[in-house]
Short mmCIF file of C-alpha atoms in Angstrom, two decimals:
data_model
loop_
_atom_site.label_atom_id
_atom_site.label_comp_id
_atom_site.label_asym_id
_atom_site.label_seq_id
_atom_site.Cartn_x
_atom_site.Cartn_y
_atom_site.Cartn_z
CA UNK F 13 0.06 -0.03 0.05
CA UNK F 14 1.27 3.37 -0.92
CA UNK F 15 1.99 5.74 1.86
CA UNK F 16 0.01 8.73 0.35
CA UNK F 17 -2.86 8.31 -2.03
CA UNK F 18 -4.71 10.93 -3.86
CA UNK F 19 -8.07 10.76 -5.66
CA UNK F 20 -7.44 9.97 -9.25
CA UNK F 21 -7.77 12.76 -11.83
CA UNK F 22 -8.00 14.46 -13.87
CA UNK F 23 -10.46 16.78 -12.33
CA UNK F 24 -12.26 19.22 -14.59
CA UNK F 25 -14.24 22.01 -12.91
CA UNK F 26 -15.96 25.12 -14.43
CA UNK F 27 -14.67 28.49 -13.59
CA UNK F 28 -16.14 29.71 -10.34
CA UNK F 29 -16.85 26.31 -8.99
CA UNK F 30 -15.30 24.51 -6.01
CA UNK F 31 -12.56 21.91 -6.72
CA UNK F 32 -12.33 19.26 -4.05
CA UNK F 33 -9.04 17.22 -3.69
CA UNK F 34 -8.60 14.24 -1.39
CA UNK F 35 -5.69 12.45 0.06
CA UNK F 36 -5.26 9.50 2.54
CA UNK F 37 -2.18 8.48 4.31
CA UNK F 38 -1.17 5.18 5.91
CA UNK F 39 0.99 6.17 8.96
CA UNK F 40 -1.18 6.92 11.97
CA UNK F 41 1.58 8.99 13.72
CA UNK F 42 2.12 11.37 10.93
CA UNK F 43 1.95 15.04 12.36
CA UNK F 44 2.25 17.44 9.36
CA UNK F 45 0.55 17.57 6.03
CA UNK F 46 1.11 19.89 2.93
CA UNK F 47 -0.47 20.69 -0.31
CA UNK F 48 1.76 21.75 -3.15
CA UNK F 49 0.71 23.09 -6.54
CA UNK F 50 2.86 22.15 -9.57
CA UNK F 51 2.40 23.95 -12.97
CA UNK F 52 3.51 21.93 -15.99
CA UNK F 53 7.31 22.26 -16.32
CA UNK F 54 7.78 23.97 -12.99
CA UNK F 55 8.71 22.84 -9.55
CA UNK F 56 6.14 22.25 -6.71
CA UNK F 57 5.04 25.34 -4.80
CA UNK F 58 3.87 25.13 -1.23
CA UNK F 59 0.25 26.44 -0.78
CA UNK F 60 -1.01 25.09 2.42
CA UNK F 61 0.26 23.38 5.60
CA UNK F 62 -1.83 21.83 8.26
CA UNK F 63 -1.00 20.05 11.53
CA UNK F 64 -4.31 20.05 13.59
CA UNK F 65 -7.63 18.39 13.03
CA UNK F 66 -10.10 20.62 11.43
CA UNK F 67 -10.04 23.41 8.83
CA UNK F 68 -7.54 25.85 7.79
CA UNK F 69 -8.43 28.75 5.42
CA UNK F 70 -5.97 30.72 3.34
CA UNK F 71 -7.87 32.96 0.73
CA UNK F 72 -9.61 30.76 -1.80
CA UNK F 73 -7.91 27.58 -0.37
CA UNK F 74 -9.24 25.46 2.60
CA UNK F 75 -7.34 22.50 3.92
CA UNK F 76 -9.21 19.96 6.12
CA UNK F 77 -7.49 17.29 8.34
CA UNK F 78 -8.97 14.28 10.10
CA UNK F 79 -6.21 12.35 11.83
CA UNK F 80 -8.64 9.53 12.98
CA UNK F 81 -9.64 8.91 9.41
CA UNK F 82 -6.15 9.57 8.12
CA UNK F 83 -7.58 11.90 5.64
CA UNK F 84 -6.62 15.35 4.35
CA UNK F 85 -8.33 17.45 1.76
CA UNK F 86 -8.06 20.70 -0.21
CA UNK F 87 -10.89 22.88 -1.31
CA UNK F 88 -10.40 25.41 -3.93
CA UNK F 89 -13.24 27.95 -3.98
CA UNK F 90 -14.10 30.19 -6.91
CA UNK F 91 -11.73 28.26 -9.16
CA UNK F 92 -9.87 30.23 -11.74
CA UNK F 93 -8.04 29.17 -14.96
CA UNK F 94 -4.80 30.05 -13.13
CA UNK F 95 -5.55 27.18 -10.72
CA UNK F 96 -5.15 24.64 -13.43
CA UNK F 97 -2.26 22.57 -12.23
CA UNK F 98 -1.28 19.29 -10.58
CA UNK F 99 -1.88 19.32 -6.77
CA UNK F 100 0.36 17.13 -4.67
CA UNK F 101 -0.50 16.03 -1.09
CA UNK F 102 2.52 15.48 1.14
CA UNK F 103 3.08 14.02 4.49
CA UNK F 104 6.18 14.92 6.51
CA UNK F 105 7.66 12.00 8.56
CA UNK F 106 11.17 13.35 8.59
CA UNK F 107 10.97 13.33 4.90
CA UNK F 108 8.25 14.43 2.54
CA UNK F 109 6.25 11.50 1.09
CA UNK F 110 4.08 12.61 -1.93
CA UNK F 111 0.98 11.38 -3.53
CA UNK F 112 0.91 10.88 -7.25
CA UNK F 113 -1.05 14.22 -7.74
CA UNK F 114 -4.28 15.19 -9.07
CA UNK F 115 -4.45 17.37 -12.23
CA UNK F 116 -7.05 19.94 -12.06
CA UNK F 117 -8.30 21.80 -15.18
CA UNK F 118 -10.46 24.84 -14.77
CA UNK F 119 -12.53 25.45 -17.89
CA UNK F 120 -13.73 28.94 -18.74
CA UNK B 29 14.21 37.18 0.35
CA UNK B 30 15.67 35.11 -2.64
CA UNK B 31 14.26 31.56 -3.13
CA UNK B 32 16.07 28.31 -3.54
CA UNK B 33 18.46 28.21 -6.39
CA UNK B 34 19.71 25.21 -8.21
CA UNK B 35 22.45 25.00 -10.91
CA UNK B 36 22.64 23.86 -13.51
CA UNK B 37 19.03 24.01 -14.80
CA UNK B 38 19.71 21.50 -17.52
CA UNK B 39 22.17 18.76 -18.16
CA UNK B 40 22.83 16.15 -20.72
CA UNK B 41 25.18 13.35 -19.80
CA UNK B 42 26.28 9.90 -21.09
CA UNK B 43 25.61 6.66 -19.51
CA UNK B 44 28.52 5.88 -17.15
CA UNK B 45 29.53 9.41 -16.44
CA UNK B 46 28.95 11.20 -13.18
CA UNK B 47 27.33 14.43 -12.42
CA UNK B 48 27.18 17.06 -9.62
CA UNK B 49 24.29 19.14 -8.89
CA UNK B 50 24.21 22.25 -6.63
CA UNK B 51 21.55 23.78 -4.40
CA UNK B 52 21.62 27.09 -2.50
CA UNK B 53 18.80 27.18 0.24
CA UNK B 54 16.86 30.28 1.19
CA UNK B 55 18.79 32.60 3.44
CA UNK B 56 18.60 31.42 7.04
CA UNK B 57 17.43 27.87 6.13
CA UNK B 58 19.73 25.18 7.49
CA UNK B 59 18.06 22.09 6.12
CA UNK B 60 18.30 20.87 2.48
CA UNK B 61 16.45 17.94 1.02
CA UNK B 62 16.84 16.37 -2.32
CA UNK B 63 14.06 14.78 -4.38
CA UNK B 64 13.79 12.98 -7.82
CA UNK B 65 10.72 13.47 -9.92
CA UNK B 66 9.90 11.15 -12.82
CA UNK B 67 6.65 10.53 -14.66
CA UNK B 68 6.62 6.81 -13.57
CA UNK B 69 7.58 7.18 -9.89
CA UNK B 70 6.54 10.69 -8.99
CA UNK B 71 8.44 12.58 -6.36
CA UNK B 72 10.73 10.49 -4.36
CA UNK B 73 12.95 11.52 -1.39
CA UNK B 74 16.73 11.09 -1.90
CA UNK B 75 18.20 12.52 1.34
CA UNK B 76 18.26 15.38 3.83
CA UNK B 77 21.19 17.36 5.14
CA UNK B 78 21.12 19.66 8.25
CA UNK B 79 24.17 21.21 9.75
CA UNK B 80 26.53 19.43 7.39
CA UNK B 81 25.13 16.01 8.45
CA UNK B 82 22.87 13.67 6.61
CA UNK B 83 19.70 13.31 8.62
CA UNK B 84 17.70 10.84 6.47
CA UNK B 85 18.22 8.80 3.41
CA UNK B 86 15.74 7.43 0.96
CA UNK B 87 15.74 4.07 -0.96
CA UNK B 88 18.17 4.91 -3.62
CA UNK B 89 21.46 3.17 -4.45
CA UNK B 90 24.89 4.24 -3.23
CA UNK B 91 25.63 5.88 -6.64
CA UNK B 92 23.49 8.76 -5.22
CA UNK B 93 25.36 10.79 -2.62
CA UNK B 94 25.39 14.32 -1.25
CA UNK B 95 26.91 16.77 1.10
CA UNK B 96 26.32 20.03 2.75
CA UNK B 97 28.65 22.89 3.43
CA UNK B 98 28.98 25.10 6.35
CA UNK B 99 27.01 27.83 4.59
CA UNK B 100 24.15 25.33 4.16
CA UNK B 101 24.67 25.07 0.27
CA UNK B 102 24.44 21.45 -0.76
CA UNK B 103 25.55 19.33 -3.58
CA UNK B 104 24.23 16.01 -4.84
CA UNK B 105 26.42 13.59 -6.88
CA UNK B 106 25.44 10.61 -9.06
CA UNK B 107 28.22 8.25 -10.29
CA UNK B 108 28.02 5.83 -13.07
CA UNK B 109 24.83 7.36 -14.54
CA UNK B 110 22.25 5.17 -15.92
CA UNK B 111 19.39 5.80 -18.41
CA UNK B 112 16.80 5.49 -15.59
CA UNK B 113 18.54 8.42 -13.82
CA UNK B 114 16.97 10.82 -16.30
CA UNK B 115 14.68 12.80 -14.10
CA UNK B 116 14.05 16.29 -12.60
CA UNK B 117 16.19 16.63 -9.51
CA UNK B 118 14.73 19.02 -6.98
CA UNK B 119 16.09 20.44 -3.71
CA UNK B 120 13.98 21.86 -1.06
CA UNK B 121 15.06 23.95 2.01
CA UNK B 122 13.56 24.46 5.35
CA UNK B 123 14.59 26.53 8.44
CA UNK B 124 15.07 23.38 10.54
CA UNK B 125 14.80 19.67 10.28
CA UNK B 126 11.94 17.70 11.57
CA UNK B 127 8.47 16.74 10.84
CA UNK B 128 6.83 20.15 11.19
CA UNK B 129 9.14 21.98 8.81
CA UNK B 130 7.75 23.53 5.75
CA UNK B 131 9.92 22.88 2.70
CA UNK B 132 10.33 25.22 -0.25
CA UNK B 133 11.50 23.87 -3.62
CA UNK B 134 13.95 25.21 -6.03
CA UNK B 135 13.40 25.30 -9.75
CA UNK B 136 15.04 21.88 -10.31
CA UNK B 137 17.88 20.50 -12.55
CA UNK B 138 16.69 18.42 -15.50
CA UNK B 139 18.97 15.76 -16.13
CA UNK B 140 18.96 13.65 -19.33
CA UNK B 141 21.20 10.62 -19.55
CA UNK B 142 21.83 9.28 -23.04
#
């Protein structure tokens, strides 16, 4: 079983809609979780970090963490064409373990 | 504040050769981690250096090695290159080592082995 799994894409959403990205992880003792955005041909960019159960909001992004269910998600509200990218979920257990990524396309 | 820088940005090498990649972390960051990204395997952890010491190592053969200097700059070396080493090599820096640290990536070095 892979350490970090993300919902398979690609995910296509209309402009202005909510994009919902999901991620599960296998290690119960994991403490820190991150979402990175990677545009084609570019390196990953950190967009959210979350350490405690519940929601964390930053602009149009909301990360949700449920440690009991070993689940972390990312919501992108009011999706824009510039949000079209691959989103990577990562768990830090003294190293970052990444999911395979979910490619999001926001159609105008 | 300047971001993470990596040199060179692109490299073409021949099988059997060796290569050295360089990474300069964000000013004040003391931890540098290296990752390999390929279409088939995704992003995989190579190793982490903190205060000139290797803290963690991923599941890569001994041909992959690294080091960190007193100014926190880091180098990664791959010896006896194989075709499968073609990948984007990314370094990431963080202020401290540990599970709570946020890591920021550099632009990467695209290595092609022919």
